[in-house]
């Protein structure tokens, strides 16, 4: 049976799902995002900063994660809120970026109070982009700590997508990866946003074409408006991966303006992971470090602690899937031959037509 973009897979635009005003994670009140990257290095970092300490949790599904301060996010542990999150390239070296964010926030008087001391709480997750052709010969001190400081200074409501921040040097099995973001407003008026750096071992697109696995969740034409291919290609389910155990990991954040406890935030992170499985094939492999943080900025109480949370989790998965596709769609083309993957924007759509 040939599947199309209609029928049971009607796109979200036809179901009247609405985005926030920017269609970015910063549509969630109480947070800002800053990028820092370097074209020579072909790497970068993205920081999410909270106006007030925010309740957070994490869910890790990949077999090769790189992270910092994720254990303190467990519901049973003492710290109840965080000051910032960092998504970074550079593998374990990139985690130095959290130290730069932490240092700048300490200057601003932020942090968990321990008598007269303050310790900003900045969990982080890293992706592997060390072999993407950039100059990684930085000597004794990596540049990522400085990137962290720069990202804090650059933070605002608007920020670049695609080849920017933590997604600057990212790739997928066949295309450049990138930094993606999206948002949606629930029927009850809650805002959910997602931010993701897509560096998957697999594909975000279907077969050899430009259509995204996340197409059923697209709002408007935020990643091209192509829907699913019709007819569905017979080779669509052939597994395509990078074919080597390095260079992977998709890391992301979902945020809501709802008031959540740490256990509820954890449940939101778990539900949001479905968005990765909808948008990337395969996901959660031993070769990825797939990690999703969930954050609540606490502007609105839950109407119902069970059903409202369930609806927010479903929406978070949809929004994260859209953010993945936007990150790949927005990634710029690089000319050097050493860059292993083309940009989605190089796909010919019709004879003689190319996405610019």
CSV table of C-alpha atoms in Angstrom, one decimal:
chain,number,residue,atom,x,y,z
A,1,UNK,CA,0.0,0.0,0.0
A,2,UNK,CA,1.4,3.4,-0.9
A,3,UNK,CA,1.3,6.0,1.8
A,4,UNK,CA,1.0,9.7,1.2
A,5,UNK,CA,1.2,12.8,3.3
A,6,UNK,CA,-2.6,12.8,3.7
A,7,UNK,CA,-5.0,10.3,5.4
A,8,UNK,CA,-4.1,9.3,8.9
A,9,UNK,CA,-0.8,11.2,8.5
A,10,UNK,CA,-2.4,14.6,7.8
A,11,UNK,CA,0.0,17.3,8.8
A,12,UNK,CA,-0.3,19.3,12.0
A,13,UNK,CA,-1.1,22.4,10.0
A,14,UNK,CA,-4.4,20.8,9.0
A,15,UNK,CA,-5.1,20.0,12.6
A,16,UNK,CA,-4.7,23.7,13.6
A,17,UNK,CA,-1.8,23.2,15.9
A,18,UNK,CA,-0.3,26.6,16.6
A,19,UNK,CA,3.3,27.6,17.2
A,20,UNK,CA,4.4,30.4,19.5
A,21,UNK,CA,5.3,33.7,18.0
A,22,UNK,CA,8.9,32.8,17.2
A,23,UNK,CA,8.5,29.0,16.7
A,24,UNK,CA,11.5,28.7,19.0
A,25,UNK,CA,12.0,27.2,22.4
A,26,UNK,CA,12.2,30.8,23.7
A,27,UNK,CA,8.5,31.1,23.2
A,28,UNK,CA,8.4,29.5,26.6
A,29,UNK,CA,8.5,32.4,29.1
A,30,UNK,CA,11.5,32.7,31.4
A,31,UNK,CA,14.4,31.4,29.2
A,32,UNK,CA,16.9,32.7,26.6
A,33,UNK,CA,19.3,30.9,24.3
A,34,UNK,CA,22.8,31.8,23.2
A,35,UNK,CA,25.1,30.3,20.5
A,36,UNK,CA,28.9,30.3,20.1
A,37,UNK,CA,30.7,28.6,17.3
A,38,UNK,CA,33.9,28.7,15.2
A,39,UNK,CA,34.1,27.9,11.5
A,40,UNK,CA,37.7,26.9,11.6
A,41,UNK,CA,37.0,24.5,14.5
A,42,UNK,CA,33.7,23.4,12.9
A,43,UNK,CA,32.2,23.1,16.3
A,44,UNK,CA,30.2,25.1,18.8
A,45,UNK,CA,27.9,25.2,21.8
A,46,UNK,CA,24.5,26.4,22.7
A,47,UNK,CA,23.4,27.6,26.2
A,48,UNK,CA,19.9,27.8,27.6
A,49,UNK,CA,19.6,30.3,30.4
A,50,UNK,CA,16.8,30.6,32.8
A,51,UNK,CA,15.6,33.9,34.3
A,52,UNK,CA,15.0,32.1,37.6
A,53,UNK,CA,16.1,28.6,38.7
A,54,UNK,CA,14.0,26.1,36.8
A,55,UNK,CA,12.9,22.5,37.7
A,56,UNK,CA,14.6,20.1,35.3
A,57,UNK,CA,15.1,16.4,34.6
A,58,UNK,CA,16.8,14.2,32.0
A,59,UNK,CA,16.3,11.0,30.1
A,60,UNK,CA,19.2,9.2,28.4
A,61,UNK,CA,18.4,6.6,25.7
A,62,UNK,CA,21.6,6.4,23.7
A,63,UNK,CA,24.4,3.9,24.5
A,64,UNK,CA,27.2,6.4,24.3
A,65,UNK,CA,26.3,9.6,26.2
A,66,UNK,CA,28.6,12.4,27.2
A,67,UNK,CA,27.3,14.5,30.0
A,68,UNK,CA,27.9,16.6,33.1
A,69,UNK,CA,25.8,17.0,36.3
A,70,UNK,CA,23.0,14.8,35.1
A,71,UNK,CA,22.9,12.7,38.2
A,72,UNK,CA,21.7,15.7,40.3
A,73,UNK,CA,18.6,15.9,38.1
A,74,UNK,CA,17.3,12.5,39.5
A,75,UNK,CA,14.1,13.1,41.4
A,76,UNK,CA,15.4,11.8,44.7
A,77,UNK,CA,18.5,14.2,44.7
A,78,UNK,CA,18.8,17.4,46.6
A,79,UNK,CA,19.1,20.2,44.1
A,80,UNK,CA,15.6,21.1,42.9
A,81,UNK,CA,16.3,23.6,40.2
A,82,UNK,CA,19.0,24.6,37.7
A,83,UNK,CA,20.4,27.9,36.3
A,84,UNK,CA,21.3,26.8,32.8
A,85,UNK,CA,21.8,24.0,30.4
A,86,UNK,CA,24.5,23.5,27.7
A,87,UNK,CA,24.4,21.5,24.5
A,88,UNK,CA,27.9,21.2,23.0
A,89,UNK,CA,30.0,19.8,20.3
A,90,UNK,CA,33.5,18.6,21.0
A,91,UNK,CA,32.6,15.3,22.7
A,92,UNK,CA,33.9,15.2,26.3
A,93,UNK,CA,36.1,18.3,25.6
A,94,UNK,CA,33.0,20.3,24.9
A,95,UNK,CA,31.7,19.8,28.4
A,96,UNK,CA,34.2,22.5,29.4
A,97,UNK,CA,31.6,24.9,28.0
A,98,UNK,CA,29.5,24.4,31.1
A,99,UNK,CA,32.3,25.8,33.2
A,100,UNK,CA,32.3,29.0,31.1
A,101,UNK,CA,28.6,29.4,31.5
A,102,UNK,CA,28.9,28.7,35.2
A,103,UNK,CA,31.7,31.3,35.6
A,104,UNK,CA,29.7,34.0,33.9
A,105,UNK,CA,26.6,33.2,36.0
A,106,UNK,CA,28.6,33.2,39.2
A,107,UNK,CA,29.7,36.8,38.3
A,108,UNK,CA,26.0,37.6,38.1
A,109,UNK,CA,25.2,36.3,41.5
A,110,UNK,CA,23.4,33.2,40.3
A,111,UNK,CA,23.7,29.7,41.8
A,112,UNK,CA,22.8,27.2,44.5
A,113,UNK,CA,23.4,28.7,47.9
A,114,UNK,CA,25.7,26.9,50.3
A,115,UNK,CA,26.1,29.4,53.2
A,116,UNK,CA,28.1,32.3,51.7
A,117,UNK,CA,29.0,30.4,48.5
A,118,UNK,CA,27.0,30.2,45.3
A,119,UNK,CA,27.4,27.4,42.8
A,120,UNK,CA,25.5,27.8,39.5
A,121,UNK,CA,24.0,24.5,38.4
A,122,UNK,CA,24.7,23.9,34.7
A,123,UNK,CA,24.1,20.3,33.4
A,124,UNK,CA,25.4,19.6,29.9
A,125,UNK,CA,25.4,17.1,27.2
A,126,UNK,CA,27.9,16.7,24.3
A,127,UNK,CA,27.9,15.3,20.8
A,128,UNK,CA,30.9,13.9,18.9
A,129,UNK,CA,32.1,16.2,16.0
A,130,UNK,CA,35.9,15.7,16.5
A,131,UNK,CA,36.4,14.1,13.0
A,132,UNK,CA,34.4,16.5,10.8
A,133,UNK,CA,37.4,18.1,9.2
A,134,UNK,CA,37.7,21.1,11.6
A,135,UNK,CA,41.0,22.1,13.2
A,136,UNK,CA,40.8,20.4,16.7
A,137,UNK,CA,44.5,20.9,17.5
A,138,UNK,CA,43.8,23.4,20.3
A,139,UNK,CA,46.7,22.3,22.6
A,140,UNK,CA,46.4,22.1,26.4
A,141,UNK,CA,43.2,24.2,26.7
A,142,UNK,CA,40.2,23.6,24.6
A,143,UNK,CA,38.2,26.7,23.5
A,144,UNK,CA,34.9,25.4,24.8
A,145,UNK,CA,35.1,27.2,28.2
A,146,UNK,CA,35.4,30.5,26.3
A,147,UNK,CA,32.5,29.5,24.1
A,148,UNK,CA,30.4,29.1,27.2
A,149,UNK,CA,31.1,32.6,28.3
A,150,UNK,CA,30.4,33.9,24.8
A,151,UNK,CA,27.1,32.0,24.6
A,152,UNK,CA,25.9,33.6,27.9
A,153,UNK,CA,26.8,37.0,26.6
A,154,UNK,CA,24.9,36.4,23.3
A,155,UNK,CA,21.8,34.9,24.9
A,156,UNK,CA,18.4,36.3,23.8
A,157,UNK,CA,15.0,35.3,22.6
A,158,UNK,CA,16.1,35.0,18.9
A,159,UNK,CA,19.0,32.8,17.8
A,160,UNK,CA,20.3,31.1,14.7
A,161,UNK,CA,19.3,27.6,13.6
A,162,UNK,CA,21.0,25.1,11.3
A,163,UNK,CA,24.7,25.4,11.2
A,164,UNK,CA,25.0,27.3,14.5
A,165,UNK,CA,26.0,26.6,18.1
A,166,UNK,CA,26.1,23.0,19.1
A,167,UNK,CA,24.9,22.0,15.7
A,168,UNK,CA,27.6,23.8,13.7
A,169,UNK,CA,29.7,20.7,12.9
A,170,UNK,CA,26.9,18.1,13.2
A,171,UNK,CA,26.1,15.5,10.5
A,172,UNK,CA,23.6,12.7,9.9
A,173,UNK,CA,24.1,9.5,7.8
A,174,UNK,CA,23.6,11.4,4.6
A,175,UNK,CA,23.2,15.1,5.3
A,176,UNK,CA,24.6,17.8,7.5
A,177,UNK,CA,23.0,18.0,10.9
A,178,UNK,CA,22.3,21.2,12.7
A,179,UNK,CA,20.6,23.1,15.5
A,180,UNK,CA,16.8,23.0,15.4
A,181,UNK,CA,14.0,24.5,17.5
A,182,UNK,CA,10.3,24.7,17.4
A,183,UNK,CA,7.3,25.5,19.7
A,184,UNK,CA,3.6,24.8,20.1
A,185,UNK,CA,0.7,26.1,22.2
A,186,UNK,CA,-1.6,23.5,23.7
A,187,UNK,CA,-5.4,23.8,23.5
A,188,UNK,CA,-5.2,24.7,27.3
A,189,UNK,CA,-2.8,27.5,26.6
A,190,UNK,CA,0.5,25.9,27.8
A,191,UNK,CA,3.6,26.6,25.7
A,192,UNK,CA,6.0,23.8,24.9
A,193,UNK,CA,9.3,24.4,23.1
A,194,UNK,CA,12.2,22.2,21.9
A,195,UNK,CA,15.8,22.7,21.1
A,196,UNK,CA,18.0,20.0,19.6
A,197,UNK,CA,21.5,19.5,18.1
A,198,UNK,CA,21.1,16.7,15.4
A,199,UNK,CA,24.2,14.6,15.0
A,200,UNK,CA,22.5,11.2,14.5
A,201,UNK,CA,24.1,8.0,13.3
A,202,UNK,CA,21.0,7.5,11.1
A,203,UNK,CA,18.8,9.7,8.8
A,204,UNK,CA,16.2,12.4,9.4
A,205,UNK,CA,15.1,12.0,5.8
A,206,UNK,CA,13.4,9.2,4.0
A,207,UNK,CA,15.5,7.1,1.6
A,208,UNK,CA,17.4,9.2,-1.0
A,209,UNK,CA,14.8,12.0,-1.1
A,210,UNK,CA,14.3,15.3,0.6
A,211,UNK,CA,11.2,14.2,2.6
A,212,UNK,CA,11.5,14.1,6.4
A,213,UNK,CA,10.4,11.3,8.7
A,214,UNK,CA,8.9,14.1,10.9
A,215,UNK,CA,6.6,15.3,8.1
A,216,UNK,CA,3.3,14.4,9.7
A,217,UNK,CA,4.0,16.8,12.5
A,218,UNK,CA,5.1,19.8,10.4
A,219,UNK,CA,3.3,23.1,10.9
A,220,UNK,CA,3.1,25.1,7.7
A,221,UNK,CA,6.3,24.8,5.7
A,222,UNK,CA,8.7,25.1,8.6
A,223,UNK,CA,11.0,22.4,7.0
A,224,UNK,CA,9.9,22.7,3.4
A,225,UNK,CA,6.3,21.6,3.4
A,226,UNK,CA,6.9,18.5,1.3
A,227,UNK,CA,4.9,16.0,3.4
A,228,UNK,CA,5.7,12.4,3.0
A,229,UNK,CA,6.6,11.0,-0.4
A,230,UNK,CA,3.9,9.6,-2.6
A,231,UNK,CA,4.2,6.8,-3.4
A,232,UNK,CA,6.3,5.8,-0.4
A,233,UNK,CA,9.6,4.5,-1.7
A,234,UNK,CA,10.1,0.7,-1.4
A,235,UNK,CA,13.6,1.3,0.0
A,236,UNK,CA,12.5,3.7,2.7
A,237,UNK,CA,13.0,1.2,5.5
A,238,UNK,CA,16.5,0.2,4.4
A,239,UNK,CA,18.7,1.0,7.4
A,240,UNK,CA,21.2,3.8,6.5
A,241,UNK,CA,23.8,4.8,9.0
A,242,UNK,CA,27.2,6.5,9.1
A,243,UNK,CA,28.7,3.0,9.2
A,244,UNK,CA,31.2,3.8,12.0
A,245,UNK,CA,31.0,4.0,15.8
A,246,UNK,CA,31.9,7.7,16.1
A,247,UNK,CA,30.5,11.0,15.1
A,248,UNK,CA,27.0,10.6,16.6
A,249,UNK,CA,24.5,11.7,19.2
A,250,UNK,CA,21.4,13.8,19.2
A,251,UNK,CA,21.0,16.0,22.3
A,252,UNK,CA,18.0,18.2,23.1
A,253,UNK,CA,15.9,20.2,25.6
A,254,UNK,CA,12.1,20.4,25.9
A,255,UNK,CA,10.7,23.2,28.0
A,256,UNK,CA,7.3,24.3,29.2
A,257,UNK,CA,5.8,27.2,31.1
A,258,UNK,CA,3.9,24.8,33.3
A,259,UNK,CA,4.7,24.3,37.0
A,260,UNK,CA,6.2,20.8,37.4
A,261,UNK,CA,7.9,18.8,40.1
A,262,UNK,CA,11.1,16.9,39.3
A,263,UNK,CA,9.3,13.6,38.9
A,264,UNK,CA,6.8,15.3,36.5
A,265,UNK,CA,9.7,16.9,34.5
A,266,UNK,CA,11.3,13.4,34.3
A,267,UNK,CA,8.1,12.1,32.8
A,268,UNK,CA,8.0,14.9,30.3
A,269,UNK,CA,11.6,14.0,29.2
A,270,UNK,CA,10.7,10.4,28.8
A,271,UNK,CA,7.7,11.3,26.6
A,272,UNK,CA,9.7,13.7,24.6
A,273,UNK,CA,12.2,11.0,23.6
A,274,UNK,CA,9.4,9.7,21.3
A,275,UNK,CA,10.1,12.8,19.2
A,276,UNK,CA,13.6,11.5,18.4
A,277,UNK,CA,12.2,8.1,17.4
A,278,UNK,CA,9.7,9.8,15.1
A,279,UNK,CA,12.2,12.1,13.4
A,280,UNK,CA,15.4,10.0,13.2
A,281,UNK,CA,15.9,6.4,12.0
A,282,UNK,CA,17.4,4.6,13.8
A,283,UNK,CA,17.3,6.3,17.2
A,284,UNK,CA,18.6,5.4,20.7
A,285,UNK,CA,21.4,3.1,19.3
A,286,UNK,CA,24.5,1.9,21.1
A,287,UNK,CA,26.4,4.3,18.9
A,288,UNK,CA,24.4,7.4,19.9
A,289,UNK,CA,24.3,9.3,23.2
A,290,UNK,CA,20.7,10.5,22.7
A,291,UNK,CA,19.9,12.7,25.7
A,292,UNK,CA,16.8,14.9,26.3
A,293,UNK,CA,16.5,17.4,29.1
A,294,UNK,CA,13.1,18.6,30.3
A,295,UNK,CA,12.6,22.0,32.0
A,296,UNK,CA,9.7,23.8,33.6
A,297,UNK,CA,9.8,27.5,34.0
A,298,UNK,CA,6.8,27.5,36.3
A,299,UNK,CA,4.5,30.2,35.0
A,300,UNK,CA,1.2,28.2,35.0
A,301,UNK,CA,-0.2,25.5,37.3
A,302,UNK,CA,-1.2,22.2,35.8
A,303,UNK,CA,-5.0,21.9,35.5
A,304,UNK,CA,-4.7,18.2,36.2
A,305,UNK,CA,-1.6,16.5,37.5
A,306,UNK,CA,-2.1,13.4,35.3
A,307,UNK,CA,-4.0,14.3,32.1
A,308,UNK,CA,-2.5,17.7,31.6
A,309,UNK,CA,1.0,16.2,32.0
A,310,UNK,CA,0.1,13.5,29.6
A,311,UNK,CA,-1.0,16.0,27.0
A,312,UNK,CA,2.2,18.1,27.5
A,313,UNK,CA,4.3,15.0,27.0
A,314,UNK,CA,2.5,14.2,23.7
A,315,UNK,CA,3.0,17.7,22.5
A,316,UNK,CA,6.7,17.7,23.6
A,317,UNK,CA,7.3,14.7,21.4
A,318,UNK,CA,5.7,16.3,18.4
A,319,UNK,CA,7.6,19.6,18.9
A,320,UNK,CA,11.0,17.8,19.4
A,321,UNK,CA,10.4,15.8,16.1
A,322,UNK,CA,9.7,19.1,14.3
A,323,UNK,CA,12.9,20.7,15.8
A,324,UNK,CA,15.0,17.8,14.5
A,325,UNK,CA,13.7,18.3,11.0
A,326,UNK,CA,14.2,22.1,11.2
A,327,UNK,CA,17.8,21.6,12.3
A,328,UNK,CA,18.7,19.5,9.3
A,329,UNK,CA,16.6,21.6,6.9
A,330,UNK,CA,18.2,24.9,8.0
A,331,UNK,CA,21.8,23.5,7.9
A,332,UNK,CA,24.0,25.5,5.5
A,333,UNK,CA,26.1,23.9,2.8
A,334,UNK,CA,29.8,23.9,3.2
A,335,UNK,CA,32.1,23.8,0.2
A,336,UNK,CA,35.2,22.1,1.5
A,337,UNK,CA,35.4,18.5,0.3
A,338,UNK,CA,36.4,17.2,3.7
A,339,UNK,CA,32.9,17.9,5.0
A,340,UNK,CA,31.4,14.5,4.7
A,341,UNK,CA,27.8,15.4,4.1
A,342,UNK,CA,25.8,17.7,1.8
A,343,UNK,CA,23.1,20.1,3.0
A,344,UNK,CA,19.4,19.4,2.8
A,345,UNK,CA,19.2,22.6,0.8
A,346,UNK,CA,21.2,21.0,-2.0
A,347,UNK,CA,18.3,18.5,-2.8
A,348,UNK,CA,16.8,19.1,-6.2
A,349,UNK,CA,13.0,19.2,-5.7
A,350,UNK,CA,12.0,19.5,-9.4
A,351,UNK,CA,14.0,19.6,-12.6
A,352,UNK,CA,16.4,22.6,-12.2
A,353,UNK,CA,15.1,23.7,-8.8
A,354,UNK,CA,17.2,23.7,-5.7
A,355,UNK,CA,16.4,24.9,-2.1
A,356,UNK,CA,18.5,28.0,-1.4
